[in-house]
C-alpha positions as protocol buffer text, in pm:
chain_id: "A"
residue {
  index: 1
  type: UNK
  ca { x: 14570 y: 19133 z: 20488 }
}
residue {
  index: 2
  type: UNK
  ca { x: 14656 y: 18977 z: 20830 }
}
residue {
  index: 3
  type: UNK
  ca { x: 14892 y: 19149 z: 21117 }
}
residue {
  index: 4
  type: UNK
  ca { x: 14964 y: 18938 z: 21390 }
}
residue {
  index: 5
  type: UNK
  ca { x: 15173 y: 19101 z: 21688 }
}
residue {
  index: 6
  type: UNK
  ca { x: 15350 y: 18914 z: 21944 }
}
residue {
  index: 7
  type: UNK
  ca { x: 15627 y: 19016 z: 22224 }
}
residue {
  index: 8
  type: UNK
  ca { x: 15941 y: 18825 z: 22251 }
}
residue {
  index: 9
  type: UNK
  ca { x: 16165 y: 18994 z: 22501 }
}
residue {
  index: 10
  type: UNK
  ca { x: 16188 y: 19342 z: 22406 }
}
residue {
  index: 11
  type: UNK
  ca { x: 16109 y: 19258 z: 22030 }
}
residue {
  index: 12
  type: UNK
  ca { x: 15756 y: 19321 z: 21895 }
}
residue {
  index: 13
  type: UNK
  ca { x: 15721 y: 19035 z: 21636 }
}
residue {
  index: 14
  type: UNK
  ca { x: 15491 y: 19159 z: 21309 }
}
residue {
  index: 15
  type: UNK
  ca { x: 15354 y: 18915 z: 21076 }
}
residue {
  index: 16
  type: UNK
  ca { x: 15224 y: 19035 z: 20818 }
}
residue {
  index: 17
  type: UNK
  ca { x: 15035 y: 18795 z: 20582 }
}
residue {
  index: 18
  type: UNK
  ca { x: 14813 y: 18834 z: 20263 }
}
residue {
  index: 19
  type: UNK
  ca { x: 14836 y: 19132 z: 20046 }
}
residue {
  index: 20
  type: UNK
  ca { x: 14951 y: 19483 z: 20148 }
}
residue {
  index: 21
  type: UNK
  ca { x: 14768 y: 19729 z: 19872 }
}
residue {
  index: 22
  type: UNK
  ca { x: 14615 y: 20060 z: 19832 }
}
residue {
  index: 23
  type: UNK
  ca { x: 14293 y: 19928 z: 19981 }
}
residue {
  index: 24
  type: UNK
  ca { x: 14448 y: 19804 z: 20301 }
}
residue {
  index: 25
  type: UNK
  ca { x: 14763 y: 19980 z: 20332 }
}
residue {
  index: 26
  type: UNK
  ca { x: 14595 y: 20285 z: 20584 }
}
residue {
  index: 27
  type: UNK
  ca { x: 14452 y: 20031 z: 20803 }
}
residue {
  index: 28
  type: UNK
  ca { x: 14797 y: 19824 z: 20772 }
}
residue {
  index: 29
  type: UNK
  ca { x: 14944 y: 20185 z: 20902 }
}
residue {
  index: 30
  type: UNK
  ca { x: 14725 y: 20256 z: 21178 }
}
residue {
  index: 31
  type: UNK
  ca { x: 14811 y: 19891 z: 21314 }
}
residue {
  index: 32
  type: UNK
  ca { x: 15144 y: 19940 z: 21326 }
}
residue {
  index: 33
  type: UNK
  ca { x: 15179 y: 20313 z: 21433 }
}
residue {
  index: 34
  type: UNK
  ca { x: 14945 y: 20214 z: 21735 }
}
residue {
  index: 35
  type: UNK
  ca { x: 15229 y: 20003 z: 21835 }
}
residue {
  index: 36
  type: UNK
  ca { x: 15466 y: 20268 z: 21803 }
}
residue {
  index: 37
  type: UNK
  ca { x: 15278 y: 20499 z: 21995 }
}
residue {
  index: 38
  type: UNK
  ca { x: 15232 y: 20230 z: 22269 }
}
residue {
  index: 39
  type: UNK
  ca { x: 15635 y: 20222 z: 22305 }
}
residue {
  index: 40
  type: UNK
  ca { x: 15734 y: 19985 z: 22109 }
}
residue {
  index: 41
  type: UNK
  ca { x: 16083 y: 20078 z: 21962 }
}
residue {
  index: 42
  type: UNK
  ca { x: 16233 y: 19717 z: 21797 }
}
residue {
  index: 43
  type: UNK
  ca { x: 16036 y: 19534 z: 21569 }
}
residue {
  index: 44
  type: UNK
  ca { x: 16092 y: 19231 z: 21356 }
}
residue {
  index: 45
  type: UNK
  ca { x: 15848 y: 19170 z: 21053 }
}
residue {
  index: 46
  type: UNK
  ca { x: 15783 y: 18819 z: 20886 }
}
residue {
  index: 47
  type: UNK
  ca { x: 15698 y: 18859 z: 20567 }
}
residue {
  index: 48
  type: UNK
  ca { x: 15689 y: 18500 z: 20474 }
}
residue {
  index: 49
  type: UNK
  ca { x: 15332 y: 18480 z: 20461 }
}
residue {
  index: 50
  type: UNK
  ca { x: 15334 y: 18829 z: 20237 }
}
residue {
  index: 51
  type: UNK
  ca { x: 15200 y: 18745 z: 19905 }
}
residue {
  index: 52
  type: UNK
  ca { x: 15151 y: 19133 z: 19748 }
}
residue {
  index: 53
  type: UNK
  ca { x: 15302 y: 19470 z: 19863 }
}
residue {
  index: 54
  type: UNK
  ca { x: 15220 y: 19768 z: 19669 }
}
residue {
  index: 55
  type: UNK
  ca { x: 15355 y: 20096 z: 19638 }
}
residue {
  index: 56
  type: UNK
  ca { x: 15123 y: 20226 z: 19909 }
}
residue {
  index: 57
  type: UNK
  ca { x: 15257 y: 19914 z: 20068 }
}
residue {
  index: 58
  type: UNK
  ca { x: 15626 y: 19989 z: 20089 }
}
residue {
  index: 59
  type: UNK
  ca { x: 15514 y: 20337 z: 20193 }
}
residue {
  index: 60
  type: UNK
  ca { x: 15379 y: 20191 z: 20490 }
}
residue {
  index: 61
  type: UNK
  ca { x: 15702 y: 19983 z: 20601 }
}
residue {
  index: 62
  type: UNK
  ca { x: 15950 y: 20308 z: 20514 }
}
residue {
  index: 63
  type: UNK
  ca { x: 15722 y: 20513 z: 20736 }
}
residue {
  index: 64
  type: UNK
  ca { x: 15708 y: 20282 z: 21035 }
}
residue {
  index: 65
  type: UNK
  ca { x: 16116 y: 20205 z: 20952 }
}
residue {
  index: 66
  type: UNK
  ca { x: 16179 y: 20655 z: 21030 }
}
residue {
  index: 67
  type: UNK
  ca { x: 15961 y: 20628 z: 21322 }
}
residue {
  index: 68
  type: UNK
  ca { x: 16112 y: 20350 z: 21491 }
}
residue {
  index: 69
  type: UNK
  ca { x: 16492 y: 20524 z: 21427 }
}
residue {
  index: 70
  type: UNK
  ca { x: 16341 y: 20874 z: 21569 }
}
residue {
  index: 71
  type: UNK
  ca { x: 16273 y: 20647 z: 21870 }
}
residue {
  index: 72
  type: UNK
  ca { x: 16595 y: 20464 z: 21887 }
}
residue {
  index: 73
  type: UNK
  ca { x: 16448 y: 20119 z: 21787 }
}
residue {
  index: 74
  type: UNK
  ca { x: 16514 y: 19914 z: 21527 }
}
residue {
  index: 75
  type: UNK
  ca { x: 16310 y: 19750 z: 21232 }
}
residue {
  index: 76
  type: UNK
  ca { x: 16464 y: 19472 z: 21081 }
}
residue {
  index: 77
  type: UNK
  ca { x: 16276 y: 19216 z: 20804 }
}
residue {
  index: 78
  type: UNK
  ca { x: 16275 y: 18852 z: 20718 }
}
residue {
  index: 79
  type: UNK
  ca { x: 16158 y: 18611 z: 20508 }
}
residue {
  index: 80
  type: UNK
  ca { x: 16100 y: 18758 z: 20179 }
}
residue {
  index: 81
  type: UNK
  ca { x: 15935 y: 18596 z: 19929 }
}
residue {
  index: 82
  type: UNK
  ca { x: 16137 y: 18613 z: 19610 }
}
residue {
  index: 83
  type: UNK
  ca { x: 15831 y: 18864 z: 19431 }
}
residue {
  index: 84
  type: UNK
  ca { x: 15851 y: 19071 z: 19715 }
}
residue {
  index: 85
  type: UNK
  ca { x: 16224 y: 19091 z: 19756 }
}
residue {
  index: 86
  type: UNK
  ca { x: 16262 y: 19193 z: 19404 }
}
residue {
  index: 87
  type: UNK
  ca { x: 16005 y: 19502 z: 19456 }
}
residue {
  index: 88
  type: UNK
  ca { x: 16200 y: 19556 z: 19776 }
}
residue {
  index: 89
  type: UNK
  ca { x: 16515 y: 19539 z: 19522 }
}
residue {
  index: 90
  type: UNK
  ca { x: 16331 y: 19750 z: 19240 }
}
residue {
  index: 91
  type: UNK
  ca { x: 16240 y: 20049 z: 19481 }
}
residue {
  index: 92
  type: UNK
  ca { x: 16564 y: 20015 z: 19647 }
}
residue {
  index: 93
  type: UNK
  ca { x: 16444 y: 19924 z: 19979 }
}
residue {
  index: 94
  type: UNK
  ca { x: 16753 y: 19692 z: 20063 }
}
residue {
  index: 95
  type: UNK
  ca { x: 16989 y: 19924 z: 20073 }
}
residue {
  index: 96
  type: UNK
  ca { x: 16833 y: 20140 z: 20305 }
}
residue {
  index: 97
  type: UNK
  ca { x: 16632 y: 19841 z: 20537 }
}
residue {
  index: 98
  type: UNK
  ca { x: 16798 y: 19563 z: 20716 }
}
residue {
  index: 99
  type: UNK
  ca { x: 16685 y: 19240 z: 20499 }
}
residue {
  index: 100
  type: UNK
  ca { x: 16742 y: 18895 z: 20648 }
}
residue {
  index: 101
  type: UNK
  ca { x: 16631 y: 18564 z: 20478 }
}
residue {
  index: 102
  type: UNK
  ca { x: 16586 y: 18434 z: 20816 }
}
residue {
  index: 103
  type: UNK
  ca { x: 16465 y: 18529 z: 21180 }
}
residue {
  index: 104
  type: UNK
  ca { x: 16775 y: 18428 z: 21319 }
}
residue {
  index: 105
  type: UNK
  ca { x: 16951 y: 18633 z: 21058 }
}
residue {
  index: 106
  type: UNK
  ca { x: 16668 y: 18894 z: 21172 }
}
residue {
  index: 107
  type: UNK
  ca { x: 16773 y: 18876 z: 21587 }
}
residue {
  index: 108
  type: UNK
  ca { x: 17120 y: 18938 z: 21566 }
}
residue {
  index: 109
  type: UNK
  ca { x: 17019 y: 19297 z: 21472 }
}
residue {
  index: 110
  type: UNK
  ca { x: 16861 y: 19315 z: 21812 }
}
residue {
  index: 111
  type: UNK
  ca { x: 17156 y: 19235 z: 22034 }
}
residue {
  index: 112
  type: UNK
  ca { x: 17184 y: 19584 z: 22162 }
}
residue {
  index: 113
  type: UNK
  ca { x: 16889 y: 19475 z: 22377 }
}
residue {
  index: 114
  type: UNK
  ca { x: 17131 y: 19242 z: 22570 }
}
């Protein structure tokens, strides 16, 4: 598991590459609730370079999704892979995430920050 950050504007970009899993999945958390705690309030996360996500996994990305609307941000996803889109589908994460196929897609969710 690899977690790149990098600030565009006011967006934190995630990528997130590898496999998310029980094993990784607290460190995966701690990366990306230090970011939170450091301010940052809109994120976008590529998961095109996502291979696994596990329960623990999706845990992760629902927690950081509440803490970024307590803030006022935003958290909005791209590039699925079609295996991880259909565990997104399975748990019902799309209805309750923003879901884009691609990071254009992904910034007009942002446009607030304009």
């Amino acid at each position: 598991m690899n977690i790149t950050f990098e600030k565009s504007a006011e967006i934190l970009l995630v990528s997130l590459e590898g496999r998310i899993s029980s094993v990784n999945a607290g460190q995966a958390e701690a990366d990306l609730m230090a970011q939170v705690a450091r301010g940052e309030s809109d994120m976008l996360l590529d998961m095109s370079r996502l291979d696994y996500i596990s329960s623990a996994g999706l845990r992760v990305i629902l927690l950081l999704a509440k803490k970024l609307k307590q803030s006022g941000g935003v958290l909005v996803l791209h590039g699925m892979q079609p295996q991880i889109r259909e565990v997104f589908d399975i748990s019902g994460f799309l209805s309750i995430l923003t879901v884009t196929d691609t990071r254009e897609q992904a910034l007009v969710h942002f446009s607030h920050l304009g």
